[in-house]
Amino acid sequence: AIAVLVNTLMARREGELRGLTRASIVQDGPYFLLAFNLGKANIGEVRERVLRPLPALGAEALGLLARLSEGLKGLGYKASPTLFQRFKHGNKANFTPYGTTEGERQWLRLCLDRFCDYVQIPTDANGCRYYIRPHQLRRNFAMLFFWQGSFGGIEVLRYFLGHQKPSMTYRYVTETMKGAVLRRVKAKVATELIKTDSSATESLADFICERYGITLDDLHVLPEADVIAYIEDLLSSKEAEIEPEFIDGPNGEEYRILYKVCALSSPGGEKNG
C-alpha cells in the first residue's frame, strides 16, 4: 500500500523505490524532501543523488516502514537498510534479506500483487485481475501532470521525473496517448493562449475566424468549450498543427511550441504562429 501511495505522489522508477532508506526522508523545516539515487543518470557505477519535494503524507508512510525495520532489528532479526525490504515469518536465524536485484524486484512486485488482491481490484471478463506496477504509477503521474500543466509544464515534469531532455518527457507522456486525447490537450492549451491574446496564437486565431466566419471579438466571448471544439476540428482535418519543436541551445535542449496553420483555402498558404 505504501509503494502505491508513494509512487502515486512521487513517480519514481522501480529501482529508485527499492533503494530508499531511512536517510531518504529529509526534513527541511516544515517540509519534506525525498533523497534517492536517480535511475538512468549514472557515471560508471556511481548514481547521481538528488532531492525532490515529498508530500507530508508520503513522508509519514515511508516513516512507518523505517519504524518497522528498526523494530525488527530490535527483536534480533536481520533487516536490510532499505525500506521496501523482504520480511519472512518463522525462525529468526533463518531470516534472509534478499541480496540480488532480481530478487528485490520480484519481492516488490509480489507485495503489489497482494495489495491488489486485498483491495479487490476488479477483474476482466476472464476473471483475471489487473496488477499495478511502479512504472504504471509513474506514467499515470506524468499523464495527470501533463493534463493540468499541458505543454507549459514539460520542463517542471522533466525535472520531477529525472529525464535528461524535455523531448524525452514529451515522448514519455504522448507515446501511449490516443490521438483524440492529445488533440484535446493541444486544443485546450491553444484556447487558453487565444483567450489571453498571446502573439504565439495570433495566426491560429485569425484562421479560426476565417474558417468559421466569425470575428476576433466573437472568438474572445465564445465559451471555452466552443473554441476547443473549433481547434480540435482543425487538428483532425490537418488544417492546423500544434507541436513542440526541440532544439539544442547553449544551455542544453530547449523547446518552443509551434502553432502551424495550413490554410487549405489558399494553395501553399502555410503560416507559422
PDB file of N, CA and C in Angstrom, residues 1-79:
ATOM      1  N   ALA A   1       0.842  -1.208   0.000  1.00  0.00           N
ATOM      2  CA  ALA A   1       0.000   0.000   0.000  1.00  0.00           C
ATOM      3  C   ALA A   1       0.872   1.251   0.000  1.00  0.00           C
ATOM      4  N   ILE A   2       1.970   1.199   0.771  1.00  0.00           N
ATOM      5  CA  ILE A   2       2.867   2.352   0.829  1.00  0.00           C
ATOM      6  C   ILE A   2       3.571   2.564  -0.514  1.00  0.00           C
ATOM      7  N   ALA A   3       3.927   1.497  -1.190  1.00  0.00           N
ATOM      8  CA  ALA A   3       4.548   1.614  -2.518  1.00  0.00           C
ATOM      9  C   ALA A   3       3.594   2.294  -3.492  1.00  0.00           C
ATOM     10  N   VAL A   4       2.321   1.920  -3.441  1.00  0.00           N
ATOM     11  CA  VAL A   4       1.317   2.535  -4.324  1.00  0.00           C
ATOM     12  C   VAL A   4       1.154   4.010  -3.977  1.00  0.00           C
ATOM     13  N   LEU A   5       1.046   4.304  -2.691  1.00  0.00           N
ATOM     14  CA  LEU A   5       0.865   5.687  -2.246  1.00  0.00           C
ATOM     15  C   LEU A   5       2.043   6.566  -2.649  1.00  0.00           C
ATOM     16  N   VAL A   6       3.254   6.123  -2.298  1.00  0.00           N
ATOM     17  CA  VAL A   6       4.442   6.940  -2.545  1.00  0.00           C
ATOM     18  C   VAL A   6       4.681   7.135  -4.034  1.00  0.00           C
ATOM     19  N   ASN A   7       4.492   6.089  -4.829  1.00  0.00           N
ATOM     20  CA  ASN A   7       4.777   6.261  -6.250  1.00  0.00           C
ATOM     21  C   ASN A   7       3.690   7.048  -6.974  1.00  0.00           C
ATOM     22  N   THR A   8       2.477   7.037  -6.440  1.00  0.00           N
ATOM     23  CA  THR A   8       1.436   7.892  -7.000  1.00  0.00           C
ATOM     24  C   THR A   8       1.783   9.359  -6.768  1.00  0.00           C
ATOM     25  N   LEU A   9       2.417   9.643  -5.632  1.00  0.00           N
ATOM     26  CA  LEU A   9       2.793  11.015  -5.296  1.00  0.00           C
ATOM     27  C   LEU A   9       4.122  11.430  -5.915  1.00  0.00           C
ATOM     28  N   MET A  10       5.045  10.476  -6.113  1.00  0.00           N
ATOM     29  CA  MET A  10       6.424  10.808  -6.452  1.00  0.00           C
ATOM     30  C   MET A  10       6.880  10.370  -7.835  1.00  0.00           C
ATOM     31  N   ALA A  11       6.182   9.418  -8.458  1.00  0.00           N
ATOM     32  CA  ALA A  11       6.516   8.974  -9.821  1.00  0.00           C
ATOM     33  C   ALA A  11       7.955   8.486  -9.953  1.00  0.00           C
ATOM     34  N   ARG A  12       8.397   7.659  -9.025  1.00  0.00           N
ATOM     35  CA  ARG A  12       9.772   7.179  -9.072  1.00  0.00           C
ATOM     36  C   ARG A  12       9.880   5.866  -9.835  1.00  0.00           C
ATOM     37  N   ARG A  13      11.070   5.614 -10.387  1.00  0.00           N
ATOM     38  CA  ARG A  13      11.329   4.334 -11.043  1.00  0.00           C
ATOM     39  C   ARG A  13      11.375   3.226  -9.996  1.00  0.00           C
ATOM     40  N   GLU A  14      11.161   1.990 -10.450  1.00  0.00           N
ATOM     41  CA  GLU A  14      11.125   0.864  -9.521  1.00  0.00           C
ATOM     42  C   GLU A  14      12.442   0.741  -8.747  1.00  0.00           C
ATOM     43  N   GLY A  15      13.566   0.881  -9.449  1.00  0.00           N
ATOM     44  CA  GLY A  15      14.866   0.773  -8.799  1.00  0.00           C
ATOM     45  C   GLY A  15      15.092   1.886  -7.786  1.00  0.00           C
ATOM     46  N   GLU A  16      14.559   3.074  -8.052  1.00  0.00           N
ATOM     47  CA  GLU A  16      14.694   4.189  -7.122  1.00  0.00           C
ATOM     48  C   GLU A  16      13.907   3.912  -5.839  1.00  0.00           C
ATOM     49  N   LEU A  17      12.739   3.285  -5.987  1.00  0.00           N
ATOM     50  CA  LEU A  17      11.940   2.914  -4.818  1.00  0.00           C
ATOM     51  C   LEU A  17      12.688   1.892  -3.963  1.00  0.00           C
ATOM     52  N   ARG A  18      13.246   0.882  -4.627  1.00  0.00           N
ATOM     53  CA  ARG A  18      13.892  -0.204  -3.887  1.00  0.00           C
ATOM     54  C   ARG A  18      15.142   0.258  -3.154  1.00  0.00           C
ATOM     55  N   GLY A  19      15.706   1.380  -3.575  1.00  0.00           N
ATOM     56  CA  GLY A  19      16.920   1.878  -2.934  1.00  0.00           C
ATOM     57  C   GLY A  19      16.670   2.848  -1.784  1.00  0.00           C
ATOM     58  N   LEU A  20      15.412   3.142  -1.470  1.00  0.00           N
ATOM     59  CA  LEU A  20      15.110   4.108  -0.411  1.00  0.00           C
ATOM     60  C   LEU A  20      15.469   3.555   0.972  1.00  0.00           C
ATOM     61  N   THR A  21      16.022   4.426   1.830  1.00  0.00           N
ATOM     62  CA  THR A  21      16.353   4.072   3.209  1.00  0.00           C
ATOM     63  C   THR A  21      15.779   5.138   4.146  1.00  0.00           C
ATOM     64  N   ARG A  22      15.998   4.956   5.443  1.00  0.00           N
ATOM     65  CA  ARG A  22      15.552   5.960   6.419  1.00  0.00           C
ATOM     66  C   ARG A  22      16.139   7.330   6.072  1.00  0.00           C
ATOM     67  N   ALA A  23      17.394   7.355   5.601  1.00  0.00           N
ATOM     68  CA  ALA A  23      18.054   8.615   5.260  1.00  0.00           C
ATOM     69  C   ALA A  23      17.423   9.298   4.049  1.00  0.00           C
ATOM     70  N   SER A  24      16.567   8.574   3.312  1.00  0.00           N
ATOM     71  CA  SER A  24      15.912   9.158   2.140  1.00  0.00           C
ATOM     72  C   SER A  24      14.835  10.159   2.518  1.00  0.00           C
ATOM     73  N   ILE A  25      14.354  10.092   3.766  1.00  0.00           N
ATOM     74  CA  ILE A  25      13.317  11.012   4.238  1.00  0.00           C
ATOM     75  C   ILE A  25      14.015  12.217   4.857  1.00  0.00           C
ATOM     76  N   VAL A  26      14.055  13.321   4.154  1.00  0.00           N
ATOM     77  CA  VAL A  26      14.792  14.505   4.600  1.00  0.00           C
ATOM     78  C   VAL A  26      13.800  15.599   4.987  1.00  0.00           C
ATOM     79  N   GLN A  27      13.891  16.069   6.218  1.00  0.00           N
ATOM     80  CA  GLN A  27      13.008  17.145   6.658  1.00  0.00           C
ATOM     81  C   GLN A  27      13.713  18.476   6.518  1.00  0.00           C
ATOM     82  N   ASP A  28      13.036  19.443   5.909  1.00  0.00           N
ATOM     83  CA  ASP A  28      13.569  20.790   5.703  1.00  0.00           C
ATOM     84  C   ASP A  28      12.562  21.773   6.299  1.00  0.00           C
ATOM     85  N   GLY A  29      12.715  22.066   7.599  1.00  0.00           N
ATOM     86  CA  GLY A  29      11.733  22.898   8.284  1.00  0.00           C
ATOM     87  C   GLY A  29      10.398  22.164   8.333  1.00  0.00           C
ATOM     88  N   PRO A  30       9.317  22.815   7.891  1.00  0.00           N
ATOM     89  CA  PRO A  30       8.004  22.157   7.909  1.00  0.00           C
ATOM     90  C   PRO A  30       7.781  21.243   6.705  1.00  0.00           C
ATOM     91  N   TYR A  31       8.748  21.204   5.783  1.00  0.00           N
ATOM     92  CA  TYR A  31       8.581  20.451   4.540  1.00  0.00           C
ATOM     93  C   TYR A  31       9.474  19.206   4.530  1.00  0.00           C
ATOM     94  N   PHE A  32       9.179  18.321   3.580  1.00  0.00           N
ATOM     95  CA  PHE A  32       9.966  17.099   3.427  1.00  0.00           C
ATOM     96  C   PHE A  32      10.496  16.993   1.999  1.00  0.00           C
ATOM     97  N   LEU A  33      11.650  16.328   1.874  1.00  0.00           N
ATOM     98  CA  LEU A  33      12.244  16.028   0.576  1.00  0.00           C
ATOM     99  C   LEU A  33      12.552  14.542   0.531  1.00  0.00           C
ATOM    100  N   LEU A  34      12.552  13.990  -0.675  1.00  0.00           N
ATOM    101  CA  LEU A  34      12.940  12.595  -0.866  1.00  0.00           C
ATOM    102  C   LEU A  34      14.315  12.565  -1.507  1.00  0.00           C
ATOM    103  N   ALA A  35      15.270  11.942  -0.838  1.00  0.00           N
ATOM    104  CA  ALA A  35      16.630  11.803  -1.365  1.00  0.00           C
ATOM    105  C   ALA A  35      16.778  10.397  -1.943  1.00  0.00           C
ATOM    106  N   PHE A  36      17.238  10.295  -3.165  1.00  0.00           N
ATOM    107  CA  PHE A  36      17.370   8.981  -3.794  1.00  0.00           C
ATOM    108  C   PHE A  36      18.419   9.032  -4.896  1.00  0.00           C
ATOM    109  N   ASN A  37      18.861   7.846  -5.303  1.00  0.00           N
ATOM    110  CA  ASN A  37      19.813   7.731  -6.406  1.00  0.00           C
ATOM    111  C   ASN A  37      19.024   7.702  -7.714  1.00  0.00           C
ATOM    112  N   LEU A  38      19.245   8.710  -8.545  1.00  0.00           N
ATOM    113  CA  LEU A  38      18.466   8.862  -9.767  1.00  0.00           C
ATOM    114  C   LEU A  38      18.788   7.747 -10.756  1.00  0.00           C
ATOM    115  N   GLY A  39      17.779   7.046 -11.201  1.00  0.00           N
ATOM    116  CA  GLY A  39      17.973   5.976 -12.173  1.00  0.00           C
ATOM    117  C   GLY A  39      18.302   6.517 -13.554  1.00  0.00           C
ATOM    118  N   LYS A  40      19.060   5.750 -14.331  1.00  0.00           N
ATOM    119  CA  LYS A  40      19.424   6.097 -15.702  1.00  0.00           C
ATOM    120  C   LYS A  40      20.191   7.415 -15.790  1.00  0.00           C
ATOM    121  N   ALA A  41      20.866   7.788 -14.728  1.00  0.00           N
ATOM    122  CA  ALA A  41      21.691   9.001 -14.734  1.00  0.00           C
ATOM    123  C   ALA A  41      22.932   8.723 -13.901  1.00  0.00           C
ATOM    124  N   ASN A  42      23.760   7.842 -14.422  1.00  0.00           N
ATOM    125  CA  ASN A  42      24.933   7.436 -13.658  1.00  0.00           C
ATOM    126  C   ASN A  42      26.219   7.669 -14.447  1.00  0.00           C
ATOM    127  N   ILE A  43      27.304   7.832 -13.690  1.00  0.00           N
ATOM    128  CA  ILE A  43      28.644   7.926 -14.278  1.00  0.00           C
ATOM    129  C   ILE A  43      29.381   6.672 -13.851  1.00  0.00           C
ATOM    130  N   GLY A  44      29.546   5.725 -14.773  1.00  0.00           N
ATOM    131  CA  GLY A  44      30.112   4.436 -14.415  1.00  0.00           C
ATOM    132  C   GLY A  44      29.176   3.712 -13.461  1.00  0.00           C
ATOM    133  N   GLU A  45      29.676   3.384 -12.268  1.00  0.00           N
ATOM    134  CA  GLU A  45      28.873   2.692 -11.263  1.00  0.00           C
ATOM    135  C   GLU A  45      28.268   3.658 -10.238  1.00  0.00           C
ATOM    136  N   VAL A  46      28.518   4.956 -10.405  1.00  0.00           N
ATOM    137  CA  VAL A  46      28.065   5.948  -9.426  1.00  0.00           C
ATOM    138  C   VAL A  46      26.763   6.591  -9.898  1.00  0.00           C
ATOM    139  N   ARG A  47      25.740   6.532  -9.047  1.00  0.00           N
ATOM    140  CA  ARG A  47      24.451   7.146  -9.347  1.00  0.00           C
ATOM    141  C   ARG A  47      24.410   8.585  -8.829  1.00  0.00           C
ATOM    142  N   GLU A  48      23.707   9.438  -9.557  1.00  0.00           N
ATOM    143  CA  GLU A  48      23.528  10.824  -9.118  1.00  0.00           C
ATOM    144  C   GLU A  48      22.509  10.862  -7.976  1.00  0.00           C
ATOM    145  N   ARG A  49      22.876  11.474  -6.862  1.00  0.00           N
ATOM    146  CA  ARG A  49      21.995  11.597  -5.701  1.00  0.00           C
ATOM    147  C   ARG A  49      21.220  12.909  -5.825  1.00  0.00           C
ATOM    148  N   VAL A  50      19.890  12.848  -5.768  1.00  0.00           N
ATOM    149  CA  VAL A  50      19.076  14.045  -5.963  1.00  0.00           C
ATOM    150  C   VAL A  50      18.021  14.162  -4.859  1.00  0.00           C
ATOM    151  N   LEU A  51      17.412  15.340  -4.769  1.00  0.00           N
ATOM    152  CA  LEU A  51      16.326  15.619  -3.840  1.00  0.00           C
ATOM    153  C   LEU A  51      15.106  16.088  -4.626  1.00  0.00           C
ATOM    154  N   ARG A  52      13.933  15.601  -4.236  1.00  0.00           N
ATOM    155  CA  ARG A  52      12.692  16.051  -4.848  1.00  0.00           C
ATOM    156  C   ARG A  52      11.665  16.280  -3.733  1.00  0.00           C
ATOM    157  N   PRO A  53      10.757  17.252  -3.920  1.00  0.00           N
ATOM    158  CA  PRO A  53       9.732  17.530  -2.888  1.00  0.00           C
ATOM    159  C   PRO A  53       8.904  16.291  -2.580  1.00  0.00           C
ATOM    160  N   LEU A  54       8.678  16.046  -1.288  1.00  0.00           N
ATOM    161  CA  LEU A  54       7.930  14.879  -0.826  1.00  0.00           C
ATOM    162  C   LEU A  54       6.738  15.350   0.014  1.00  0.00           C
ATOM    163  N   PRO A  55       5.505  15.075  -0.405  1.00  0.00           N
ATOM    164  CA  PRO A  55       4.347  15.451   0.419  1.00  0.00           C
ATOM    165  C   PRO A  55       4.434  14.812   1.805  1.00  0.00           C
ATOM    166  N   ALA A  56       3.892  15.502   2.803  1.00  0.00           N
ATOM    167  CA  ALA A  56       3.960  15.021   4.187  1.00  0.00           C
ATOM    168  C   ALA A  56       3.351  13.632   4.330  1.00  0.00           C
ATOM    169  N   LEU A  57       2.299  13.360   3.564  1.00  0.00           N
ATOM    170  CA  LEU A  57       1.662  12.046   3.625  1.00  0.00           C
ATOM    171  C   LEU A  57       2.637  10.947   3.212  1.00  0.00           C
ATOM    172  N   GLY A  58       3.438  11.211   2.157  1.00  0.00           N
ATOM    173  CA  GLY A  58       4.431  10.240   1.711  1.00  0.00           C
ATOM    174  C   GLY A  58       5.531  10.048   2.739  1.00  0.00           C
ATOM    175  N   ALA A  59       5.951  11.151   3.375  1.00  0.00           N
ATOM    176  CA  ALA A  59       6.986  11.064   4.403  1.00  0.00           C
ATOM    177  C   ALA A  59       6.497  10.234   5.592  1.00  0.00           C
ATOM    178  N   GLU A  60       5.234  10.430   5.969  1.00  0.00           N
ATOM    179  CA  GLU A  60       4.675   9.671   7.081  1.00  0.00           C
ATOM    180  C   GLU A  60       4.598   8.181   6.748  1.00  0.00           C
ATOM    181  N   ALA A  61       4.199   7.862   5.513  1.00  0.00           N
ATOM    182  CA  ALA A  61       4.086   6.460   5.102  1.00  0.00           C
ATOM    183  C   ALA A  61       5.448   5.780   5.092  1.00  0.00           C
ATOM    184  N   LEU A  62       6.455   6.451   4.526  1.00  0.00           N
ATOM    185  CA  LEU A  62       7.805   5.874   4.498  1.00  0.00           C
ATOM    186  C   LEU A  62       8.364   5.750   5.914  1.00  0.00           C
ATOM    187  N   GLY A  63       7.998   6.686   6.789  1.00  0.00           N
ATOM    188  CA  GLY A  63       8.436   6.620   8.174  1.00  0.00           C
ATOM    189  C   GLY A  63       7.926   5.368   8.879  1.00  0.00           C
ATOM    190  N   LEU A  64       6.734   4.895   8.497  1.00  0.00           N
ATOM    191  CA  LEU A  64       6.199   3.658   9.069  1.00  0.00           C
ATOM    192  C   LEU A  64       7.089   2.470   8.711  1.00  0.00           C
ATOM    193  N   LEU A  65       7.558   2.437   7.470  1.00  0.00           N
ATOM    194  CA  LEU A  65       8.450   1.346   7.046  1.00  0.00           C
ATOM    195  C   LEU A  65       9.779   1.413   7.801  1.00  0.00           C
ATOM    196  N   ALA A  66      10.269   2.645   8.013  1.00  0.00           N
ATOM    197  CA  ALA A  66      11.524   2.801   8.746  1.00  0.00           C
ATOM    198  C   ALA A  66      11.366   2.291  10.183  1.00  0.00           C
ATOM    199  N   ARG A  67      10.235   2.600  10.814  1.00  0.00           N
ATOM    200  CA  ARG A  67       9.976   2.124  12.187  1.00  0.00           C
ATOM    201  C   ARG A  67       9.871   0.607  12.223  1.00  0.00           C
ATOM    202  N   LEU A  68       9.255   0.028  11.187  1.00  0.00           N
ATOM    203  CA  LEU A  68       9.135  -1.433  11.121  1.00  0.00           C
ATOM    204  C   LEU A  68      10.516  -2.074  11.046  1.00  0.00           C
ATOM    205  N   SER A  69      11.402  -1.523  10.223  1.00  0.00           N
ATOM    206  CA  SER A  69      12.757  -2.065  10.078  1.00  0.00           C
ATOM    207  C   SER A  69      13.530  -1.969  11.386  1.00  0.00           C
ATOM    208  N   GLU A  70      13.411  -0.805  12.043  1.00  0.00           N
ATOM    209  CA  GLU A  70      14.124  -0.615  13.312  1.00  0.00           C
ATOM    210  C   GLU A  70      13.571  -1.553  14.391  1.00  0.00           C
ATOM    211  N   GLY A  71      12.239  -1.783  14.366  1.00  0.00           N
ATOM    212  CA  GLY A  71      11.637  -2.696  15.334  1.00  0.00           C
ATOM    213  C   GLY A  71      12.114  -4.116  15.147  1.00  0.00           C
ATOM    214  N   LEU A  72      12.268  -4.537  13.885  1.00  0.00           N
ATOM    215  CA  LEU A  72      12.763  -5.886  13.603  1.00  0.00           C
ATOM    216  C   LEU A  72      14.186  -6.071  14.114  1.00  0.00           C
ATOM    217  N   LYS A  73      14.997  -5.041  13.884  1.00  0.00           N
ATOM    218  CA  LYS A  73      16.380  -5.125  14.370  1.00  0.00           C
ATOM    219  C   LYS A  73      16.412  -5.257  15.883  1.00  0.00           C
ATOM    220  N   GLY A  74      15.525  -4.491  16.545  1.00  0.00           N
ATOM    221  CA  GLY A  74      15.471  -4.551  17.999  1.00  0.00           C
ATOM    222  C   GLY A  74      15.038  -5.911  18.522  1.00  0.00           C
ATOM    223  N   LEU A  75      14.297  -6.673  17.712  1.00  0.00           N
ATOM    224  CA  LEU A  75      13.851  -8.014  18.102  1.00  0.00           C
ATOM    225  C   LEU A  75      14.859  -9.097  17.722  1.00  0.00           C
ATOM    226  N   GLY A  76      15.970  -8.678  17.105  1.00  0.00           N
ATOM    227  CA  GLY A  76      17.002  -9.642  16.768  1.00  0.00           C
ATOM    228  C   GLY A  76      16.956 -10.149  15.338  1.00  0.00           C
ATOM    229  N   TYR A  77      16.059  -9.620  14.516  1.00  0.00           N
ATOM    230  CA  TYR A  77      16.004 -10.041  13.114  1.00  0.00           C
ATOM    231  C   TYR A  77      17.081  -9.328  12.308  1.00  0.00           C
ATOM    232  N   LYS A  78      17.511  -9.982  11.251  1.00  0.00           N
ATOM    233  CA  LYS A  78      18.410  -9.329  10.312  1.00  0.00           C
ATOM    234  C   LYS A  78      17.535  -8.519   9.350  1.00  0.00           C
ATOM    235  N   ALA A  79      17.742  -7.237   9.302  1.00  0.00           N
ATOM    236  CA  ALA A  79      16.905  -6.378   8.463  1.00  0.00           C
ATOM    237  C   ALA A  79      17.783  -5.589   7.497  1.00  0.00           C
TER     238      ALA A  79
END
